[in-house]
Amino acid sequence: MNFTKDSRTVMTLDAGGTNFVFGAIRGCEEIVEPIHLPSAAHNLELSLANLINGFHAVRSRLKEAPVAISFAFPGPADYPNGIIWNIGNLPAYKGGVAVGPMLEAEFGIPVFINNDGDLYAYGEAIEGYLPWVNAQLEKAGSPKRYRNLVGLTLGTGFGGGIVRNGELFLGDNSAAAEVWLLSQRYHQERNIEESISIRAVRRVYGELTGTPADKLPHPKDIYEIGIGEKEGDQAAALEAFRRMGQALGDALCNVLTVVDGIAVIGGGVAGAKSLFVPAMMEEVHGQFVGATGVQFPRLAQKAFYLEDEAQMADFLQGEVKQIQVPHTNERVTYDSMPRVGIGFSRIGTSKAISIGAYAFALHALDRMAVGGRK
């Protein structure tokens, strides 16, 4: 699917615990200046009023009528039915609020709500990392193409989404790819988000330095300490990101075992990749030990870090072979190397989420036009 030349307009929202940022997209590009309103996290009536007023403000700036509203909203939620019962950074929605039906009644157009991790993955699959990888394979003359992708976001929490054969995989309860609840090898009593998040990096730095919680530096500062650009305990900073990388590699192995596709990483903490990627890839390339003592790789496929030039070259080359078709004079060409690629967003997390929201709405509308259901 390519929506870059689509003339339809979709109104969008970036919903956070502090602010709602409203916009509109046409042809996968923003076409209005963002409009900011408080999310009023503890006041439901004010929060809902700001949702409605924000979209009206966007609508007043558009020359053509929008065909849909599509946005990410923090869960938990029944996303297909537009019902939010967030109890995290938007506690006013506790108990369930029919946000989607409310907006449909107000604006008279379809409303689509999803998790930000899902929309991030969808945007990367539609206009981001997945088509970029396939374009590199085509340029290299490889017959290999990828149709499946997992997107992972590193920030306040650890989020994710899965795209399978061009379709966003949501699950039967809108709860697919809840990667933050993965278990982990090194702290089995904790879910993996406790090792892959802003608070994880800060906590480890605090534990290693004895810094009180209220005086802990932010991850950007810890990163700058780690690379020697800011004063602090450099060894502790490096160890904090190493441990996060180790946990992320563990998560990647678990997810890629199921998804078997391309993995793309985004989010604010991804900017510190130089400090955590070595441990991440060491874990990805790690071994299990069977009951008899035999070692074997954690992944059935070979894993390549596509930001590394040499690994990218090997990934693109693969192992292309020609074999004889039995009982004929024909020969067939195939790539005999099962492999997955891991890399970082090339379009940015925010843009990927916006494109994901836009593409999801248009794809759903197209299905509805031929007799499908929202």
Tab-separated table of C-alpha atoms in Angstrom:
chain	number	residue	atom	x	y	z
A	1	MET	CA	0.000	0.000	0.000
A	2	ASN	CA	1.252	3.443	-0.939
A	3	PHE	CA	-0.655	6.421	0.397
A	4	THR	CA	1.943	9.117	-0.389
A	5	LYS	CA	-0.111	10.415	-3.333
A	6	ASP	CA	-3.518	9.910	-1.725
A	7	SER	CA	-5.585	13.110	-1.774
A	8	ARG	CA	-7.736	12.235	1.242
A	9	THR	CA	-7.269	14.075	4.531
A	10	VAL	CA	-7.348	12.475	7.989
A	11	MET	CA	-7.369	14.398	11.278
A	12	THR	CA	-4.911	13.030	13.853
A	13	LEU	CA	-3.990	13.326	17.505
A	14	ASP	CA	-0.902	12.611	19.579
A	15	ALA	CA	-2.380	11.920	23.024
A	16	GLY	CA	-0.168	12.111	26.091
A	17	GLY	CA	-0.667	12.456	29.794
A	18	THR	CA	0.115	16.192	29.677
A	19	ASN	CA	-0.894	17.451	26.228
A	20	PHE	CA	-3.101	16.616	23.260
A	21	VAL	CA	-1.453	17.588	19.959
A	22	PHE	CA	-3.882	17.748	17.036
A	23	GLY	CA	-3.046	17.738	13.335
A	24	ALA	CA	-4.079	16.589	9.882
A	25	ILE	CA	-2.358	14.479	7.227
A	26	ARG	CA	-2.767	14.196	3.483
A	27	GLY	CA	-0.497	12.059	1.326
A	28	CYS	CA	1.460	11.003	4.449
A	29	GLU	CA	2.438	14.630	5.175
A	30	GLU	CA	1.287	17.055	7.876
A	31	ILE	CA	-0.799	19.854	6.336
A	32	VAL	CA	-1.636	22.052	9.358
A	33	GLU	CA	0.390	23.493	12.192
A	34	PRO	CA	-0.035	21.344	15.332
A	35	ILE	CA	-2.630	22.523	17.838
A	36	HIS	CA	-1.834	21.934	21.524
A	37	LEU	CA	-4.392	21.604	24.308
A	38	PRO	CA	-4.031	20.214	27.839
A	39	SER	CA	-5.037	16.578	28.211
A	40	ALA	CA	-6.585	17.318	31.630
A	41	ALA	CA	-5.586	13.866	32.810
A	42	HIS	CA	-7.672	13.999	36.015
A	43	ASN	CA	-10.731	15.887	34.705
A	44	LEU	CA	-12.836	13.823	32.302
A	45	GLU	CA	-15.259	16.555	31.218
A	46	LEU	CA	-12.457	19.003	30.473
A	47	SER	CA	-10.419	16.306	28.727
A	48	LEU	CA	-13.328	15.323	26.476
A	49	ALA	CA	-14.110	18.979	25.747
A	50	ASN	CA	-10.505	19.531	24.709
A	51	LEU	CA	-10.659	16.485	22.433
A	52	ILE	CA	-13.708	17.878	20.653
A	53	ASN	CA	-12.430	21.465	20.530
A	54	GLY	CA	-9.028	20.402	19.244
A	55	PHE	CA	-10.466	18.519	16.298
A	56	HIS	CA	-12.856	21.411	15.542
A	57	ALA	CA	-9.861	23.746	15.485
A	58	VAL	CA	-8.100	21.479	12.998
A	59	ARG	CA	-11.267	21.154	10.891
A	60	SER	CA	-11.554	24.949	10.648
A	61	ARG	CA	-8.075	25.096	9.068
A	62	LEU	CA	-8.777	22.512	6.355
A	63	LYS	CA	-9.844	23.428	2.835
A	64	GLU	CA	-11.425	20.024	2.230
A	65	ALA	CA	-13.535	17.846	4.480
A	66	PRO	CA	-11.589	15.127	6.324
A	67	VAL	CA	-12.627	11.542	5.619
A	68	ALA	CA	-11.769	10.196	9.082
A	69	ILE	CA	-10.183	10.779	12.453
A	70	SER	CA	-7.345	8.414	13.371
A	71	PHE	CA	-5.007	8.549	16.335
A	72	ALA	CA	-3.073	6.751	19.034
A	73	PHE	CA	-4.418	6.825	22.589
A	74	PRO	CA	-2.896	5.227	25.681
A	75	GLY	CA	-4.580	1.995	26.740
A	76	PRO	CA	-5.788	-0.311	28.050
A	77	ALA	CA	-8.682	-0.021	25.638
A	78	ASP	CA	-11.131	-1.762	23.354
A	79	TYR	CA	-9.632	-0.033	20.334
A	80	PRO	CA	-11.921	-1.427	17.602
A	81	ASN	CA	-14.957	-0.065	19.473
A	82	GLY	CA	-13.232	3.153	20.507
A	83	ILE	CA	-13.626	2.584	24.260
A	84	ILE	CA	-10.787	3.810	26.476
A	85	TRP	CA	-10.295	2.813	30.102
A	86	ASN	CA	-6.798	4.141	30.637
A	87	ILE	CA	-5.703	3.960	34.269
A	88	GLY	CA	-2.120	5.085	33.759
A	89	ASN	CA	-1.236	8.602	32.617
A	90	LEU	CA	-4.902	9.533	31.917
A	91	PRO	CA	-6.738	8.337	35.041
A	92	ALA	CA	-9.874	10.349	34.197
A	93	TYR	CA	-10.766	7.602	31.702
A	94	LYS	CA	-10.844	4.903	34.353
A	95	GLY	CA	-13.926	2.712	34.049
A	96	GLY	CA	-14.369	3.069	30.294
A	97	VAL	CA	-15.202	6.039	28.069
A	98	ALA	CA	-16.654	5.662	24.555
A	99	VAL	CA	-14.295	8.178	22.954
A	100	GLY	CA	-14.619	6.851	19.395
A	101	PRO	CA	-18.453	6.880	19.282
A	102	MET	CA	-18.461	10.355	20.868
A	103	LEU	CA	-16.204	11.772	18.144
A	104	GLU	CA	-18.123	9.990	15.388
A	105	ALA	CA	-21.362	11.572	16.643
A	106	GLU	CA	-19.720	14.992	16.823
A	107	PHE	CA	-18.017	15.009	13.423
A	108	GLY	CA	-20.008	12.517	11.376
A	109	ILE	CA	-16.983	10.628	10.082
A	110	PRO	CA	-15.359	7.296	11.031
A	111	VAL	CA	-12.986	7.331	13.993
A	112	PHE	CA	-10.104	4.882	14.392
A	113	ILE	CA	-8.124	4.578	17.634
A	114	ASN	CA	-5.094	2.377	18.207
A	115	ASN	CA	-2.129	1.893	20.505
A	116	ASP	CA	0.921	4.033	19.684
A	117	GLY	CA	3.179	0.980	19.433
A	118	ASP	CA	0.826	-0.576	16.878
A	119	LEU	CA	0.664	2.585	14.785
A	120	TYR	CA	4.440	3.007	14.999
A	121	ALA	CA	4.924	-0.473	13.575
A	122	TYR	CA	2.304	0.149	10.876
A	123	GLY	CA	3.924	3.404	9.800
A	124	GLU	CA	7.327	1.722	9.584
A	125	ALA	CA	5.801	-1.090	7.509
A	126	ILE	CA	3.948	1.277	5.161
A	127	GLU	CA	6.419	4.101	4.526
A	128	GLY	CA	9.407	3.458	6.784
A	129	TYR	CA	11.901	0.730	7.532
A	130	LEU	CA	10.268	-2.244	5.808
A	131	PRO	CA	10.021	-0.678	2.321
A	132	TRP	CA	13.524	0.724	2.788
A	133	VAL	CA	14.942	-2.747	3.524
A	134	ASN	CA	13.122	-4.241	0.537
A	135	ALA	CA	14.407	-1.438	-1.706
A	136	GLN	CA	17.978	-2.215	-0.614
A	137	LEU	CA	17.441	-5.915	-1.384
A	138	GLU	CA	16.059	-5.077	-4.815
A	139	LYS	CA	18.966	-2.741	-5.532
A	140	ALA	CA	21.390	-5.512	-4.545
A	141	GLY	CA	19.700	-7.972	-6.917
A	142	SER	CA	18.478	-10.224	-4.121
A	143	PRO	CA	15.290	-12.282	-4.621
A	144	LYS	CA	14.537	-11.948	-0.886
A	145	ARG	CA	11.650	-9.712	0.245
A	146	TYR	CA	10.106	-9.100	3.675
A	147	ARG	CA	6.402	-8.778	4.470
A	148	ASN	CA	6.467	-8.948	8.272
A	149	LEU	CA	7.739	-6.439	10.804
A	150	VAL	CA	7.850	-5.846	14.530
A	151	GLY	CA	8.255	-2.275	15.750
A	152	LEU	CA	9.602	-1.608	19.256
A	153	THR	CA	9.585	1.746	21.059
A	154	LEU	CA	11.928	2.694	23.907
A	155	GLY	CA	10.862	5.544	26.154
A	156	THR	CA	8.771	6.028	29.268
A	157	GLY	CA	7.811	2.403	28.709
A	158	PHE	CA	8.514	-0.424	26.277
A	159	GLY	CA	5.951	-0.691	23.494
A	160	GLY	CA	5.505	-2.630	20.295
A	161	GLY	CA	3.409	-3.587	17.329
A	162	ILE	CA	3.321	-6.332	14.708
A	163	VAL	CA	2.529	-6.076	11.000
A	164	ARG	CA	1.893	-9.321	9.138
A	165	ASN	CA	1.624	-9.337	5.331
A	166	GLY	CA	0.732	-5.654	5.286
A	167	GLU	CA	-1.954	-5.941	7.969
A	168	LEU	CA	-1.654	-4.616	11.497
A	169	PHE	CA	-2.042	-7.540	13.886
A	170	LEU	CA	-4.181	-6.395	16.808
A	171	GLY	CA	-5.289	-9.692	18.341
A	172	ASP	CA	-8.773	-10.618	19.530
A	173	ASN	CA	-8.661	-8.258	22.528
A	174	SER	CA	-6.634	-5.368	21.081
A	175	ALA	CA	-3.765	-6.744	23.161
A	176	ALA	CA	-1.305	-8.165	20.630
A	177	ALA	CA	2.360	-7.157	20.980
A	178	GLU	CA	2.081	-6.100	24.622
A	179	VAL	CA	5.832	-6.571	24.755
A	180	TRP	CA	6.212	-4.678	28.030
A	181	LEU	CA	4.884	-7.820	29.757
A	182	LEU	CA	7.511	-10.166	28.357
A	183	SER	CA	9.493	-12.079	30.955
A	184	GLN	CA	13.265	-11.754	31.036
A	185	ARG	CA	16.193	-14.051	31.606
A	186	TYR	CA	18.144	-11.993	34.108
A	187	HIS	CA	15.397	-10.706	36.411
A	188	GLN	CA	12.714	-13.341	36.188
A	189	GLU	CA	10.636	-11.749	38.935
A	190	ARG	CA	10.139	-8.595	36.816
A	191	ASN	CA	8.443	-7.859	33.511
A	192	ILE	CA	10.905	-6.710	30.885
A	193	GLU	CA	9.795	-3.075	30.828
A	194	GLU	CA	11.487	-2.723	34.211
A	195	SER	CA	14.761	-3.211	32.327
A	196	ILE	CA	13.873	-1.385	29.065
A	197	SER	CA	12.623	2.104	29.880
A	198	ILE	CA	13.644	5.530	31.108
A	199	ARG	CA	13.111	4.503	34.712
A	200	ALA	CA	15.236	1.370	34.190
A	201	VAL	CA	18.266	3.354	33.051
A	202	ARG	CA	17.846	5.852	35.886
A	203	ARG	CA	17.304	3.135	38.503
A	204	VAL	CA	20.434	1.184	37.578
A	205	TYR	CA	22.525	4.357	37.529
A	206	GLY	CA	21.140	5.223	40.961
A	207	GLU	CA	21.826	1.759	42.355
A	208	LEU	CA	25.426	1.812	41.132
A	209	THR	CA	26.181	5.345	42.323
A	210	GLY	CA	24.061	5.532	45.472
A	211	THR	CA	22.206	8.548	44.066
A	212	PRO	CA	18.822	9.247	45.739
A	213	ALA	CA	15.776	8.835	43.478
A	214	ASP	CA	14.905	12.541	43.601
A	215	LYS	CA	18.381	13.501	42.390
A	216	LEU	CA	18.807	10.994	39.559
A	217	PRO	CA	19.833	12.452	36.196
A	218	HIS	CA	17.620	11.923	33.158
A	219	PRO	CA	18.602	9.320	30.524
A	220	LYS	CA	19.929	12.014	28.160
A	221	ASP	CA	22.254	13.185	30.918
A	222	ILE	CA	23.264	9.606	31.719
A	223	TYR	CA	23.987	9.083	28.017
A	224	GLU	CA	26.175	12.203	27.946
A	225	ILE	CA	27.987	10.974	31.053
A	226	GLY	CA	28.511	7.634	29.310
A	227	ILE	CA	30.092	9.208	26.221
A	228	GLY	CA	32.229	11.531	28.334
A	229	GLU	CA	30.456	14.809	27.511
A	230	LYS	CA	29.153	15.441	31.038
A	231	GLU	CA	30.563	14.936	34.506
A	232	GLY	CA	29.366	11.902	36.431
A	233	ASP	CA	30.102	8.226	36.973
A	234	GLN	CA	30.920	7.081	33.457
A	235	ALA	CA	31.263	3.407	34.393
A	236	ALA	CA	27.810	3.425	35.993
A	237	ALA	CA	26.300	5.159	32.971
A	238	LEU	CA	27.785	2.607	30.592
A	239	GLU	CA	26.578	-0.261	32.768
A	240	ALA	CA	23.041	1.160	32.945
A	241	PHE	CA	22.750	1.194	29.163
A	242	ARG	CA	24.534	-2.159	28.820
A	243	ARG	CA	21.926	-3.812	31.021
A	244	MET	CA	19.141	-2.216	29.002
A	245	GLY	CA	20.737	-3.486	25.802
A	246	GLN	CA	21.011	-6.985	27.214
A	247	ALA	CA	17.305	-6.983	28.112
A	248	LEU	CA	16.370	-5.547	24.707
A	249	GLY	CA	18.315	-8.298	22.973
A	250	ASP	CA	16.422	-10.833	25.082
A	251	ALA	CA	13.116	-9.253	24.039
A	252	LEU	CA	14.123	-9.211	20.369
A	253	CYS	CA	14.915	-12.922	20.438
A	254	ASN	CA	11.538	-13.719	21.974
A	255	VAL	CA	9.601	-11.547	19.527
A	256	LEU	CA	11.526	-12.529	16.388
A	257	THR	CA	11.061	-16.194	17.242
A	258	VAL	CA	7.334	-15.569	16.802
A	259	VAL	CA	7.233	-12.880	14.119
A	260	ASP	CA	10.172	-13.933	11.869
A	261	GLY	CA	10.615	-10.620	10.077
A	262	ILE	CA	12.315	-7.250	10.260
A	263	ALA	CA	12.650	-5.484	13.633
A	264	VAL	CA	12.795	-1.686	13.793
A	265	ILE	CA	13.440	0.258	16.985
A	266	GLY	CA	12.326	3.803	17.798
A	267	GLY	CA	11.488	6.050	20.731
A	268	GLY	CA	13.421	8.681	22.639
A	269	VAL	CA	15.871	6.322	24.364
A	270	ALA	CA	16.853	4.901	20.954
A	271	GLY	CA	19.077	7.959	20.580
A	272	ALA	CA	21.520	6.299	22.988
A	273	LYS	CA	21.931	3.271	20.721
A	274	SER	CA	25.720	3.515	20.601
A	275	LEU	CA	25.777	2.567	24.295
A	276	PHE	CA	23.316	-0.331	24.272
A	277	VAL	CA	23.514	-1.924	20.813
A	278	PRO	CA	26.693	-3.971	21.509
A	279	ALA	CA	25.043	-5.734	24.471
A	280	MET	CA	21.785	-6.045	22.515
A	281	MET	CA	23.433	-7.843	19.606
A	282	GLU	CA	25.598	-9.975	21.909
A	283	GLU	CA	22.370	-11.276	23.452
A	284	VAL	CA	20.715	-11.748	20.041
A	285	HIS	CA	23.696	-13.826	18.948
A	286	GLY	CA	23.764	-15.735	22.235
A	287	GLN	CA	23.321	-19.442	22.887
A	288	PHE	CA	21.015	-21.737	24.770
A	289	VAL	CA	22.390	-24.837	26.469
A	290	GLY	CA	20.343	-28.014	26.137
A	291	ALA	CA	19.915	-30.634	28.853
A	292	THR	CA	22.775	-32.650	27.351
A	293	GLY	CA	25.108	-29.655	27.378
A	294	VAL	CA	24.847	-28.976	23.634
A	295	GLN	CA	24.759	-25.268	22.743
A	296	PHE	CA	22.521	-23.853	20.019
A	297	PRO	CA	21.613	-20.323	18.855
A	298	ARG	CA	18.755	-18.422	20.449
A	299	LEU	CA	17.272	-17.747	16.995
A	300	ALA	CA	16.502	-20.173	14.204
A	301	GLN	CA	17.439	-17.439	11.729
A	302	LYS	CA	20.689	-15.514	11.367
A	303	ALA	CA	20.311	-12.015	12.803
A	304	PHE	CA	22.007	-8.972	11.261
A	305	TYR	CA	22.352	-5.458	12.661
A	306	LEU	CA	21.500	-3.414	9.584
A	307	GLU	CA	23.037	-0.149	10.832
A	308	ASP	CA	26.445	-1.809	10.488
A	309	GLU	CA	27.767	-1.525	6.930
A	310	ALA	CA	29.478	-4.922	6.871
A	311	GLN	CA	26.493	-6.754	8.387
A	312	MET	CA	24.158	-4.983	5.976
A	313	ALA	CA	26.285	-6.155	3.049
A	314	ASP	CA	26.118	-9.772	4.250
A	315	PHE	CA	22.378	-9.457	4.842
A	316	LEU	CA	21.798	-8.168	1.307
A	317	GLN	CA	24.002	-10.843	-0.261
A	318	GLY	CA	22.429	-13.821	1.516
A	319	GLU	CA	23.147	-17.212	-0.025
A	320	VAL	CA	21.549	-17.235	-3.454
A	321	LYS	CA	21.671	-20.638	-5.145
A	322	GLN	CA	20.419	-22.311	-8.277
A	323	ILE	CA	19.235	-25.935	-8.068
A	324	GLN	CA	17.956	-28.436	-10.575
A	325	VAL	CA	14.259	-29.290	-10.570
A	326	PRO	CA	14.098	-33.120	-10.410
A	327	HIS	CA	13.047	-34.890	-13.625
A	328	THR	CA	13.228	-31.655	-15.666
A	329	ASN	CA	15.767	-29.453	-17.414
A	330	GLU	CA	14.661	-26.476	-15.329
A	331	ARG	CA	16.652	-24.719	-12.619
A	332	VAL	CA	15.255	-22.506	-9.873
A	333	THR	CA	16.919	-19.725	-7.923
A	334	TYR	CA	16.394	-19.293	-4.203
A	335	ASP	CA	18.031	-17.733	-1.176
A	336	SER	CA	19.043	-20.463	1.263
A	337	MET	CA	19.862	-18.187	4.215
A	338	PRO	CA	16.999	-17.687	6.719
A	339	ARG	CA	17.710	-14.279	8.249
A	340	VAL	CA	16.212	-11.334	10.048
A	341	GLY	CA	17.340	-7.738	10.201
A	342	ILE	CA	17.381	-5.327	13.144
A	343	GLY	CA	17.678	-1.577	12.778
A	344	PHE	CA	16.518	1.862	13.889
A	345	SER	CA	13.832	4.102	12.458
A	346	ARG	CA	14.889	6.184	9.482
A	347	ILE	CA	11.803	8.439	9.499
A	348	GLY	CA	11.427	9.084	13.244
A	349	THR	CA	8.997	7.658	15.751
A	350	SER	CA	6.495	10.512	15.701
A	351	LYS	CA	6.255	10.554	11.908
A	352	ALA	CA	5.923	6.768	11.791
A	353	ILE	CA	2.999	6.911	14.260
A	354	SER	CA	1.306	9.655	12.216
A	355	ILE	CA	1.735	7.742	8.975
A	356	GLY	CA	0.482	4.602	10.700
A	357	ALA	CA	-2.660	6.400	11.881
A	358	TYR	CA	-3.239	7.869	8.417
A	359	ALA	CA	-2.668	4.607	6.558
A	360	PHE	CA	-4.752	2.586	9.016
A	361	ALA	CA	-7.746	4.866	8.496
A	362	LEU	CA	-7.519	4.871	4.699
A	363	HIS	CA	-6.994	1.123	4.527
A	364	ALA	CA	-10.044	0.585	6.760
A	365	LEU	CA	-12.138	2.980	4.659
A	366	ASP	CA	-11.122	1.163	1.488
A	367	ARG	CA	-12.185	-2.154	3.017
A	368	MET	CA	-15.483	-0.659	4.121
A	369	ALA	CA	-16.094	0.664	0.595
A	370	VAL	CA	-16.009	-2.866	-0.824
A	371	GLY	CA	-18.274	-4.327	1.815
A	372	GLY	CA	-15.880	-4.837	4.717
A	373	ARG	CA	-16.354	-3.740	8.295
A	374	LYS	CA	-14.543	-1.154	10.362
